[in-house]
Coordinates of C-alpha atoms (C1' of nucleotides) in Angstrom, one line a residue:
Chain T
X256 CA 85.2 35.1 -19.5
X257 CA 82.9 34.0 -16.8
X258 CA 83.7 35.7 -13.5
X259 CA 82.9 32.6 -11.3
X260 CA 83.1 34.8 -8.3
X261 CA 83.8 34.1 -4.7
X262 CA 85.7 30.8 -4.4
X263 CA 88.8 32.2 -2.8
X264 CA 91.3 33.4 -5.2
X265 CA 94.7 34.4 -3.8
X266 CA 95.5 36.5 -6.8
X267 CA 92.5 38.6 -6.3
X268 CA 93.3 39.1 -2.6
X269 CA 96.8 40.0 -3.5
X270 CA 95.7 42.6 -6.0
X271 CA 93.3 44.1 -3.5
X272 CA 96.1 44.3 -0.9
X273 CA 98.4 46.1 -3.3
X274 CA 95.7 48.3 -4.8
X275 CA 96.4 47.3 -8.4
X276 CA 93.2 47.7 -10.3
X277 CA 92.7 49.7 -13.3
X278 CA 89.3 51.2 -12.9
X279 CA 86.9 49.6 -15.4
X280 CA 85.5 51.9 -18.0
X281 CA 82.2 50.6 -19.0
X282 CA 79.9 50.5 -16.0
X283 CA 78.4 53.3 -13.8
X284 CA 80.6 55.2 -11.5
X285 CA 81.1 53.4 -8.2
X286 CA 79.6 55.3 -5.3
X287 CA 81.8 53.5 -2.9
X288 CA 85.4 52.6 -2.7
X289 CA 87.4 49.8 -1.2
X290 CA 89.2 52.4 0.9
X291 CA 86.0 53.7 2.4
X292 CA 84.8 50.2 3.2
X293 CA 88.0 49.2 4.9
X294 CA 88.2 52.4 6.8
X295 CA 84.7 52.1 8.2
X296 CA 85.3 48.5 9.1
X297 CA 88.4 49.6 10.9
X298 CA 86.5 52.3 12.7
X299 CA 84.0 49.8 13.9
X300 CA 86.7 47.5 15.0
X301 CA 88.5 50.3 16.8
X302 CA 85.3 51.2 18.7
X303 CA 83.8 47.8 19.4
X304 CA 86.2 45.1 18.5
X305 CA 86.4 42.9 15.5
X306 CA 83.4 41.0 16.7
X307 CA 81.2 43.9 15.9
X308 CA 82.4 44.0 12.3
X309 CA 79.8 42.4 10.1
X310 CA 79.0 43.1 6.5
X311 CA 75.6 44.4 7.6
X312 CA 77.2 46.7 10.1
X313 CA 79.7 48.2 7.8
X314 CA 77.2 48.7 5.1
X315 CA 74.8 50.3 7.4
X316 CA 77.5 52.6 8.6
X317 CA 78.0 53.7 5.0
X318 CA 74.4 53.9 4.1
X319 CA 74.4 51.1 1.6
X320 CA 73.0 47.6 1.5
X321 CA 74.9 44.7 2.8
X322 CA 75.4 43.2 -0.6
X323 CA 76.8 46.3 -2.2
X324 CA 80.1 45.6 -0.3
X325 CA 80.6 42.5 -2.3
X326 CA 81.2 44.5 -5.4
X327 CA 84.4 45.7 -3.8
X328 CA 85.4 42.8 -1.5
X329 CA 85.2 39.1 -2.4
X330 CA 84.5 38.0 1.1
X331 CA 84.6 39.0 4.7
X332 CA 87.8 37.1 5.1
X333 CA 89.4 39.4 2.6
X334 CA 87.9 42.4 4.3
X335 CA 89.6 41.4 7.5
X336 CA 92.9 40.9 5.8
X337 CA 92.6 44.3 4.2
X338 CA 91.7 45.8 7.6
X339 CA 94.9 44.4 9.2
X340 CA 97.0 45.6 6.3
X341 CA 95.6 49.1 6.4
X342 CA 95.5 49.4 10.1
X343 CA 99.2 49.1 10.4
X344 CA 100.8 52.0 8.6
X345 CA 104.6 51.7 8.8
X346 CA 106.7 54.7 9.5
X347 CA 110.2 54.8 8.2
X348 CA 113.0 53.9 10.5
X349 CA 114.3 57.0 12.3
X350 CA 117.5 57.8 10.4
X351 CA 119.4 58.7 13.6
X352 CA 119.3 55.1 14.7
X353 CA 122.4 53.1 13.9
X354 CA 123.3 49.6 14.7
X355 CA 121.0 46.6 14.3
X356 CA 120.2 46.6 18.0
X357 CA 118.8 50.1 18.2
X358 CA 116.9 49.6 14.9
X359 CA 115.4 46.3 16.0
X360 CA 114.4 47.8 19.4
X361 CA 112.6 50.6 17.6
X362 CA 111.0 48.1 15.2
X363 CA 109.7 45.9 18.0
X364 CA 108.4 48.8 20.0
X365 CA 106.7 50.3 17.0
X366 CA 105.1 47.0 16.1
X367 CA 103.9 46.6 19.6
X368 CA 102.3 50.1 19.5
X369 CA 100.3 49.0 16.5
X370 CA 99.0 46.0 18.4
X371 CA 98.2 48.4 21.3
X372 CA 96.3 50.8 19.2
X373 CA 94.5 48.1 17.1
X374 CA 93.9 45.4 19.7
X375 CA 91.5 43.7 17.4
X376 CA 94.3 43.0 15.0
X377 CA 95.3 40.1 17.2
X378 CA 91.8 38.6 16.9
X379 CA 91.8 38.4 13.2
X380 CA 92.4 34.8 12.3
X381 CA 95.6 34.4 10.4
X382 CA 94.9 32.1 7.4
X383 CA 97.6 32.9 4.9
X384 CA 101.1 34.3 4.8
X385 CA 101.1 38.1 5.1
X386 CA 101.3 39.6 1.6
X387 CA 100.3 43.2 2.0
X388 CA 102.6 46.1 1.3
X389 CA 102.7 47.2 4.9
X390 CA 103.4 43.8 6.2
X391 CA 106.2 43.5 3.7
X392 CA 107.6 46.9 4.5
X393 CA 107.8 45.9 8.1
X394 CA 109.5 42.7 7.2
X395 CA 112.0 44.6 5.0
X396 CA 112.8 47.0 7.9
X397 CA 113.7 44.2 10.3
X398 CA 115.7 42.4 7.7
X399 CA 117.5 45.6 6.7
X400 CA 118.4 46.2 10.3
X401 CA 119.9 42.8 10.5
X402 CA 121.7 43.1 7.2
X403 CA 124.8 44.7 8.7
X404 CA 125.5 41.6 10.7
X405 CA 126.5 39.7 7.6
X406 CA 124.2 36.8 8.5
X407 CA 122.6 34.7 5.8
X408 CA 119.0 35.3 4.6
X409 CA 117.9 32.2 6.4
X410 CA 119.4 33.2 9.6
X411 CA 117.9 36.7 9.5
X412 CA 114.5 35.3 8.8
X413 CA 114.9 32.9 11.7
X414 CA 115.7 35.8 14.0
X415 CA 112.8 37.7 12.7
X416 CA 110.5 34.9 13.6
X417 CA 111.7 35.0 17.2
X418 CA 111.4 38.7 17.5
X419 CA 108.0 39.1 16.0
X420 CA 106.8 36.1 17.9
X421 CA 107.8 37.8 21.1
X422 CA 106.2 41.0 20.2
X423 CA 103.0 39.4 19.2
X424 CA 103.0 37.1 22.2
X425 CA 103.5 39.9 24.6
X426 CA 100.8 41.9 23.0
X427 CA 98.4 39.0 23.0
X428 CA 98.9 38.5 26.7
X429 CA 98.7 42.1 27.6
X430 CA 95.4 42.6 25.7
X431 CA 93.9 39.5 27.1
X432 CA 94.6 40.6 30.6
X433 CA 93.6 44.2 30.0
X434 CA 90.4 43.5 28.0
X435 CA 88.8 40.6 29.8
X436 CA 85.9 42.7 30.6
X437 CA 84.9 43.7 27.1
X438 CA 85.9 40.3 25.7
X439 CA 84.0 38.1 28.1
X440 CA 81.2 40.3 29.3
X441 CA 82.1 39.5 32.9
X442 CA 83.5 42.1 35.1
X443 CA 87.3 42.5 35.6
X444 CA 86.7 42.0 39.3
X445 CA 84.8 38.7 38.7
X446 CA 87.8 37.4 36.8
X447 CA 90.3 38.6 39.4
X448 CA 88.5 36.8 42.2
X449 CA 88.1 33.7 40.0
X450 CA 91.8 33.8 39.3
X451 CA 92.7 34.3 42.9
X452 CA 90.4 31.5 43.9
X453 CA 92.2 29.3 41.4
X454 CA 95.6 30.2 42.8
X455 CA 94.7 29.7 46.4
X456 CA 92.1 26.9 46.2
X457 CA 93.3 24.8 43.4
X458 CA 97.0 25.3 43.1
X459 CA 98.3 22.6 45.4
X460 CA 101.7 23.6 46.8
X461 CA 102.8 20.0 46.6
X462 CA 102.3 19.8 42.9
X463 CA 103.1 23.4 42.2
X464 CA 105.7 24.5 44.6
X465 CA 107.3 27.2 42.5
X466 CA 104.1 28.7 41.5
X467 CA 102.8 28.6 45.1
X468 CA 105.9 30.3 46.3
X469 CA 105.6 33.1 43.8
X470 CA 102.0 33.5 44.7
X471 CA 102.9 33.6 48.4
X472 CA 105.5 36.2 47.7
X473 CA 102.8 38.3 46.1
X474 CA 104.4 37.9 42.7
X475 CA 101.0 37.9 41.0
X476 CA 99.8 41.2 42.5
X477 CA 101.4 43.5 40.0
X478 CA 98.1 43.1 38.2
X479 CA 96.8 45.3 35.5
X480 CA 97.6 49.0 35.9
X481 CA 95.6 50.2 33.0
X482 CA 98.1 51.0 30.4
X483 CA 101.0 49.0 31.7
X484 CA 101.3 48.2 28.1
X485 CA 104.6 49.2 26.7
X486 CA 106.1 49.1 30.1
X487 CA 109.1 47.5 31.7
X488 CA 107.7 44.1 31.1
X489 CA 107.9 44.6 27.4
X490 CA 111.3 46.0 27.5
X491 CA 112.5 43.2 29.8
X492 CA 111.6 40.5 27.3
X493 CA 112.8 42.6 24.4
X494 CA 116.3 43.1 25.7
X495 CA 116.4 39.4 26.5
X496 CA 115.6 38.6 22.9
X497 CA 118.1 41.1 21.7
X498 CA 120.7 39.6 23.9
X499 CA 120.1 36.3 22.4
X500 CA 120.5 37.7 18.9
X501 CA 123.6 39.5 20.0
X502 CA 125.2 36.4 21.3
X503 CA 124.4 34.6 18.1
X504 CA 125.8 37.3 15.9
X505 CA 129.0 37.4 18.0
X506 CA 129.5 33.7 17.7
X507 CA 128.7 33.7 14.1
X508 CA 131.0 36.6 13.3
X509 CA 133.8 35.0 15.2
X510 CA 133.7 32.0 12.8
X511 CA 133.1 33.9 9.6
X512 CA 135.6 34.0 6.8
X513 CA 136.8 37.6 6.5
X514 CA 135.5 39.1 3.2
Chain F
X101 CA 67.9 31.1 44.6
X102 CA 67.3 32.0 41.0
X103 CA 69.9 30.5 38.7
X104 CA 70.0 33.3 36.2
X105 CA 72.0 31.2 33.9
X106 CA 74.3 32.0 31.0
X107 CA 75.6 35.4 31.5
X108 CA 79.3 34.5 31.6
X109 CA 80.4 33.5 35.1
X110 CA 84.1 33.0 35.5
X111 CA 83.6 30.9 38.6
X112 CA 81.5 28.4 36.8
X113 CA 84.1 28.2 34.0
X114 CA 86.8 27.7 36.6
X115 CA 84.9 24.9 38.3
X116 CA 84.3 23.2 35.0
X117 CA 88.0 23.4 34.1
X118 CA 89.1 21.9 37.4
X119 CA 86.3 19.4 37.4
X120 CA 85.0 20.2 40.8
X121 CA 81.3 19.4 40.9
X122 CA 79.7 17.1 43.3
X123 CA 77.1 15.3 41.2
X124 CA 73.6 16.5 42.1
X125 CA 71.4 13.9 43.8
X126 CA 67.9 14.9 42.9
X127 CA 67.4 14.7 39.2
X128 CA 67.4 11.9 36.7
X129 CA 70.7 10.3 35.8
X130 CA 72.6 12.2 33.2
X131 CA 73.0 10.3 30.0
X132 CA 75.9 12.4 28.9
X133 CA 79.0 13.8 30.6
X134 CA 81.2 16.8 30.2
X135 CA 84.0 14.6 29.4
X136 CA 82.2 13.0 26.5
X137 CA 81.1 16.3 25.1
X138 CA 84.6 17.8 25.2
X139 CA 86.1 14.6 23.8
X140 CA 83.8 14.6 20.8
X141 CA 84.3 18.2 20.2
X142 CA 88.1 17.6 20.2
X143 CA 87.7 14.8 17.8
X144 CA 85.8 17.0 15.4
X145 CA 88.4 19.7 15.7
X146 CA 91.2 17.2 15.2
X147 CA 89.6 16.0 12.0
X148 CA 88.1 19.1 10.5
X149 CA 89.4 22.1 12.4
X150 CA 87.8 24.2 15.0
X151 CA 85.6 25.8 12.4
X152 CA 83.7 22.5 12.2
X153 CA 82.9 22.5 15.8
X154 CA 79.4 23.7 16.3
X155 CA 76.9 22.8 19.1
X156 CA 74.8 21.1 16.5
X157 CA 77.7 19.1 15.1
X158 CA 78.9 17.8 18.5
X159 CA 75.4 17.0 19.6
X160 CA 74.7 15.1 16.4
X161 CA 77.9 13.2 16.8
X162 CA 76.7 12.1 20.2
X163 CA 73.2 11.3 19.2
X164 CA 71.6 14.1 21.3
X165 CA 69.9 17.3 20.6
X166 CA 71.8 20.5 20.3
X167 CA 70.3 22.0 23.4
X168 CA 71.1 19.0 25.6
X169 CA 74.7 20.2 25.6
X170 CA 73.8 23.3 27.5
X171 CA 73.0 21.2 30.5
X172 CA 76.7 20.5 30.8
X173 CA 78.4 23.6 29.2
X174 CA 77.3 27.2 29.8
X175 CA 78.3 28.3 26.3
X176 CA 80.3 27.5 23.3
X177 CA 83.0 29.8 24.5
X178 CA 83.4 27.6 27.6
X179 CA 83.4 24.5 25.5
X180 CA 86.3 25.8 23.4
X181 CA 88.2 26.6 26.6
X182 CA 87.6 23.2 27.9
X183 CA 88.8 21.7 24.6
X184 CA 92.1 23.5 24.8
X185 CA 92.5 22.5 28.4
X186 CA 91.8 18.8 27.7
X187 CA 93.7 18.7 24.5
X188 CA 97.0 19.4 26.0
X189 CA 97.9 16.8 28.5
X190 CA 101.1 17.6 30.2
X191 CA 103.7 14.9 30.8
X192 CA 106.1 15.1 33.6
X193 CA 109.5 16.6 33.0
X194 CA 111.9 13.7 32.3
X195 CA 113.8 13.3 35.5
X196 CA 117.1 12.7 33.8
X197 CA 117.1 16.3 32.7
X198 CA 119.2 18.6 34.8
X199 CA 119.9 22.3 34.5
X200 CA 117.4 24.9 33.5
X201 CA 118.5 25.0 29.9
X202 CA 117.8 21.3 29.2
X203 CA 114.5 21.4 31.0
X204 CA 113.3 24.5 29.2
X205 CA 114.4 23.0 25.9
X206 CA 112.3 20.0 26.6
X207 CA 109.4 22.1 27.8
X208 CA 109.4 24.2 24.7
X209 CA 109.6 21.3 22.4
X210 CA 106.9 19.4 24.2
X211 CA 104.6 22.5 24.0
X212 CA 105.3 22.9 20.3
X213 CA 104.4 19.3 19.8
X214 CA 101.0 20.0 21.3
X215 CA 100.4 22.8 18.9
X216 CA 101.5 20.5 16.1
X217 CA 99.1 17.8 17.1
X218 CA 96.2 20.1 17.8
X219 CA 96.7 22.8 15.3
X220 CA 93.2 24.1 15.9
X221 CA 94.3 25.1 19.4
X222 CA 95.9 28.2 17.9
X223 CA 92.6 29.2 16.4
X224 CA 90.7 29.2 19.6
X225 CA 90.3 32.9 20.5
X226 CA 92.1 33.6 23.8
X227 CA 89.7 35.7 25.9
X228 CA 90.8 35.1 29.4
X229 CA 93.9 34.2 31.3
X230 CA 94.5 30.5 31.2
X231 CA 93.2 28.9 34.3
X232 CA 92.9 25.2 33.6
X233 CA 95.0 22.6 35.5
X234 CA 97.0 21.6 32.5
X235 CA 97.8 25.2 31.6
X236 CA 98.9 25.7 35.2
X237 CA 100.9 22.6 35.3
X238 CA 102.8 23.7 32.2
X239 CA 103.4 27.0 33.8
X240 CA 104.7 25.4 36.9
X241 CA 107.1 23.3 35.0
X242 CA 108.7 26.2 33.3
X243 CA 108.9 28.2 36.5
X244 CA 110.3 25.2 38.3
X245 CA 113.0 24.8 35.7
X246 CA 114.0 28.4 36.1
X247 CA 113.9 28.2 39.9
X248 CA 117.5 27.1 40.2
X249 CA 118.7 30.3 38.7
X250 CA 117.7 32.2 41.8
X251 CA 115.9 34.9 39.8
X252 CA 112.8 36.6 41.3
X253 CA 109.3 35.5 40.5
X254 CA 108.8 38.5 38.3
X255 CA 111.9 37.8 36.3
X256 CA 110.9 34.2 35.8
X257 CA 107.5 35.1 34.6
X258 CA 109.0 37.6 32.2
X259 CA 111.2 35.0 30.8
X260 CA 108.3 32.6 30.5
X261 CA 106.4 35.1 28.4
X262 CA 109.3 35.3 26.0
X263 CA 109.7 31.6 25.7
X264 CA 106.1 30.7 25.3
X265 CA 105.6 33.6 23.0
X266 CA 108.3 32.2 20.7
X267 CA 106.9 28.7 20.8
X268 CA 103.4 29.9 20.0
X269 CA 104.6 32.3 17.4
X270 CA 106.6 29.7 15.6
X271 CA 103.8 27.2 15.7
X272 CA 101.4 29.8 14.4
X273 CA 103.6 30.6 11.5
X274 CA 104.3 27.0 10.7
X275 CA 100.6 26.0 10.7
X276 CA 99.6 28.9 8.7
X277 CA 102.1 28.0 6.0
X278 CA 101.4 24.3 6.2
X279 CA 97.6 24.5 6.2
X280 CA 96.8 27.3 3.8
X281 CA 94.9 24.9 1.7
X282 CA 92.5 23.6 4.3
X283 CA 92.2 27.0 5.8
X284 CA 91.4 29.1 2.8
X285 CA 90.0 26.6 0.4
X286 CA 92.4 27.6 -2.3
X287 CA 95.1 25.3 -3.4
X288 CA 98.6 25.4 -1.9
X289 CA 99.9 26.0 -5.4
X290 CA 97.6 28.9 -6.0
X291 CA 99.0 30.5 -2.8
X292 CA 102.6 29.8 -3.8
X293 CA 102.2 31.4 -7.2
X294 CA 100.4 34.4 -5.6
X295 CA 103.2 34.7 -3.1
X296 CA 105.8 34.4 -5.8
X297 CA 104.0 37.0 -7.9
X298 CA 104.0 39.3 -4.9
X299 CA 107.8 38.9 -4.4
X300 CA 108.7 39.4 -8.0
X301 CA 106.1 41.8 -9.2
X302 CA 105.4 44.0 -6.3
X303 CA 108.5 44.0 -4.2
X304 CA 110.4 46.9 -5.5
X305 CA 114.2 46.4 -5.1
X306 CA 114.5 50.1 -4.5
X307 CA 112.2 50.1 -1.5
X308 CA 113.0 46.5 -0.4
X309 CA 116.6 46.0 -1.1
X310 CA 117.3 43.4 1.6
X311 CA 114.2 41.4 0.9
X312 CA 114.8 41.5 -2.8
X313 CA 118.4 40.3 -2.3
X314 CA 117.2 37.4 -0.2
X315 CA 114.6 36.5 -2.7
X316 CA 117.2 36.7 -5.5
X317 CA 119.5 34.4 -3.5
X318 CA 116.6 31.9 -3.4
X319 CA 116.2 32.4 0.4
X320 CA 112.5 31.9 0.1
X321 CA 112.6 28.6 -1.7
X322 CA 113.0 26.4 1.3
X323 CA 109.3 26.4 1.2
X324 CA 107.1 23.9 3.0
X325 CA 108.3 20.4 3.1
X326 CA 105.3 18.8 4.7
X327 CA 106.3 18.3 8.2
X328 CA 109.2 20.6 8.5
X329 CA 107.6 21.3 11.8
X330 CA 109.8 20.6 14.6
X331 CA 112.8 21.1 12.5
X332 CA 116.0 23.1 12.5
X333 CA 114.0 26.3 12.3
X334 CA 112.4 25.7 15.6
X335 CA 115.6 24.7 17.2
X336 CA 117.4 27.7 15.8
X337 CA 115.0 30.2 17.4
X338 CA 114.8 28.2 20.6
X339 CA 118.5 28.2 21.2
X340 CA 118.6 31.9 20.4
X341 CA 116.0 32.5 23.1
X342 CA 117.8 30.2 25.5
X343 CA 121.0 32.1 24.9
X344 CA 119.2 35.3 25.7
X345 CA 118.0 33.8 29.0
X346 CA 121.5 32.5 29.7
X347 CA 123.1 35.8 29.3
X348 CA 120.5 37.4 31.5
X349 CA 121.1 34.8 34.2
X350 CA 124.8 35.2 34.1
X351 CA 124.7 38.9 34.4
X352 CA 122.2 38.7 37.1
X353 CA 124.0 36.1 39.1
X354 CA 127.2 38.1 38.8
X355 CA 125.5 40.9 40.6
X356 CA 123.7 38.9 43.2
X357 CA 124.3 39.1 46.9
X358 CA 125.6 35.7 48.0
X359 CA 123.1 34.0 50.3
Chain M
dA129 C1' 53.3 7.4 51.0
dG130 C1' 53.0 11.5 48.8
dC131 C1' 54.4 15.9 47.4
dA132 C1' 57.7 19.5 46.2
dC133 C1' 61.7 20.3 44.1
dT134 C1' 65.6 19.6 41.2
dT135 C1' 67.5 18.0 37.1
dG136 C1' 67.9 16.1 32.1
dG137 C1' 66.6 16.1 27.5
dT138 C1' 63.5 17.7 23.8
dT139 C1' 60.9 21.1 21.1
dT140 C1' 60.2 25.2 19.3
dA141 C1' 61.5 29.8 18.3
dT142 C1' 64.4 34.0 17.6
dG143 C1' 67.9 36.9 15.9
dT144 C1' 72.2 37.2 13.5
dT145 C1' 75.4 35.8 10.4
dG146 C1' 77.8 35.3 5.4
dT147 C1' 76.7 35.2 0.9
dA148 C1' 74.3 33.2 -3.6
dC149 C1' 71.2 34.8 -7.1
dA150 C1' 68.4 37.5 -10.0
dC151 C1' 67.2 42.1 -11.4
dA152 C1' 67.1 47.0 -12.8
dG153 C1' 69.5 50.9 -13.9
dT154 C1' 73.9 53.1 -15.8
dT155 C1' 77.7 53.9 -18.7
dC156 C1' 80.8 52.8 -22.3
dT157 C1' 82.1 50.2 -26.8
dA158 C1' 81.4 48.1 -31.3
Chain L
dT176 C1' 72.0 51.7 -31.6
dA177 C1' 72.6 47.1 -29.7
dG178 C1' 74.7 44.9 -26.3
dA179 C1' 78.3 44.1 -22.9
dA180 C1' 80.2 45.4 -18.6
dC181 C1' 79.3 47.1 -14.4
dT182 C1' 76.8 49.0 -10.0
dG183 C1' 73.6 48.8 -6.3
dT184 C1' 69.3 46.5 -4.5
dG185 C1' 66.0 43.0 -2.9
dT186 C1' 65.1 38.6 -1.8
dA187 C1' 66.4 34.2 -0.1
dC188 C1' 68.7 30.6 2.4
dA189 C1' 71.3 27.8 5.4
dA190 C1' 74.1 27.8 9.5
dC191 C1' 74.7 29.4 13.8
dA192 C1' 74.3 30.2 19.2
dT193 C1' 71.1 30.2 22.5
dA194 C1' 66.5 31.5 25.0
dA195 C1' 62.0 29.6 26.8
dA196 C1' 58.6 26.4 27.8
dC197 C1' 57.9 21.7 28.7
dC198 C1' 57.6 16.8 30.4
dA199 C1' 59.7 13.0 32.6
dA200 C1' 62.7 11.2 36.0
dG201 C1' 64.6 10.9 40.0
dT202 C1' 65.5 12.6 45.4
dG203 C1' 64.5 14.3 50.0
dC204 C1' 61.2 15.9 53.4
dT205 C1' 57.1 15.4 55.8

DNA sequence: AGCACTTGGTTTATGTTGTACACAGTTCTA
DNA sequence: TAGAACTGTGTACAACATAAACCAAGTGCT
């Protein structure tokens, strides 16, 4: 059967993600492994961002030619997906946690920590639904936490979208603010002054009364203490989301037929 | 003074975004304009996604050379930022709306509509805090809606992060699911079967009991009716977030010193 | 009126990228 | 033992962003 390689094949991607591949028996022993490739790629991304990850770079790091990688990975896109999958190992939910709220709080915080450690993960373009084992495990955890509420599957998924949206959104914002320098090549300070200039010079208090007032109150000074990452801000929004969920659950349970 | 062009200069970007530039008087008349460039770039992105936007492509579309664009835009990065800014015109809040909840609901829905119309906007890498007039106007609107609650600036900003995170997150998910085909080059169907395979073949009911149950119940069949975009799902999460905000506001107002 | 200077658009060139393709060596199977 | 399946390499290509040098077109100063 002709291999007809390299037009994207979801099934191949899927199999790579789940690591199902009986090693072929006829050829020479591979000197490399998917694992190695993905790990080096992750190392590069950790150190210099996902922009530094090129096929050439990864291959060089391993001491092989660029093209050798293509014996293990169908395309760079797949490599990126594999990176994300492998970069987010999922610990088990601490067993001492009980109640959906505590579990979800843990879940959200842990997810946020991943984004914090692997900031580049947010830069990987999201082209297909997440299908990797870790992604799925994470999904299962959140759904399992919600299971005790007795909500329907659809409702639980809806809630999950909200929660993970918040986590991702917060992370996105935090990284953007924290990493302007490495991302743009201009100094942190240059951005700060530009932003300040925008607020004072261009924000017309007529058109933007609320914003102007907040600025005047100094509400934009809190700025970027280095690792303000998993700080109050994150907790603030998180509890707010959890409150929303709680209210929904309450209302829903009130109107549910007893089992 | 030497111009030392093209190392990223936030101030230049800022000025481009706000359109402050007294036209120079000494050179030949420009045959092009920033506006035209950005508009064509947007048109290309609308039609074929942001991946199709290259300097070459935009210039060709306009009948100019690639390099001519650089007389108007310092870099492609800036062009992308300008595209996002211009692509999201912000209507005024309908005056008949009263109460923060209605206003925020409108705001969220309108924002989501932008993402729906300009799906490519979600693909533009976010490297710096949003500084364009439209972004700012949108921010002002949300803050203004919240102003009546009497919360502090910091609290309002925190809430805004949650809300916009949700909107963006939902949009991200919806587009990803809806546009797999154009994004990956593999057919919708191929992805569906791969996903189904994943759910049935790889999702071990031992390890993923909740997920497995939901799948068994058919909870993943709702699938992708073409423009299920601004549907119940969006409203579901939105009300949930609004509920969270409401609860926070209530609690906060209960403990506030009367003016 | 003339000259310097600024600006716009083109041409040419450079380095980097992902990946197609053909090949040579290796290992197993028939 | 012939060939099929497989690995890693070398070469090649098209697309990309953008730097540099250049000429023509205008403006302002003297």
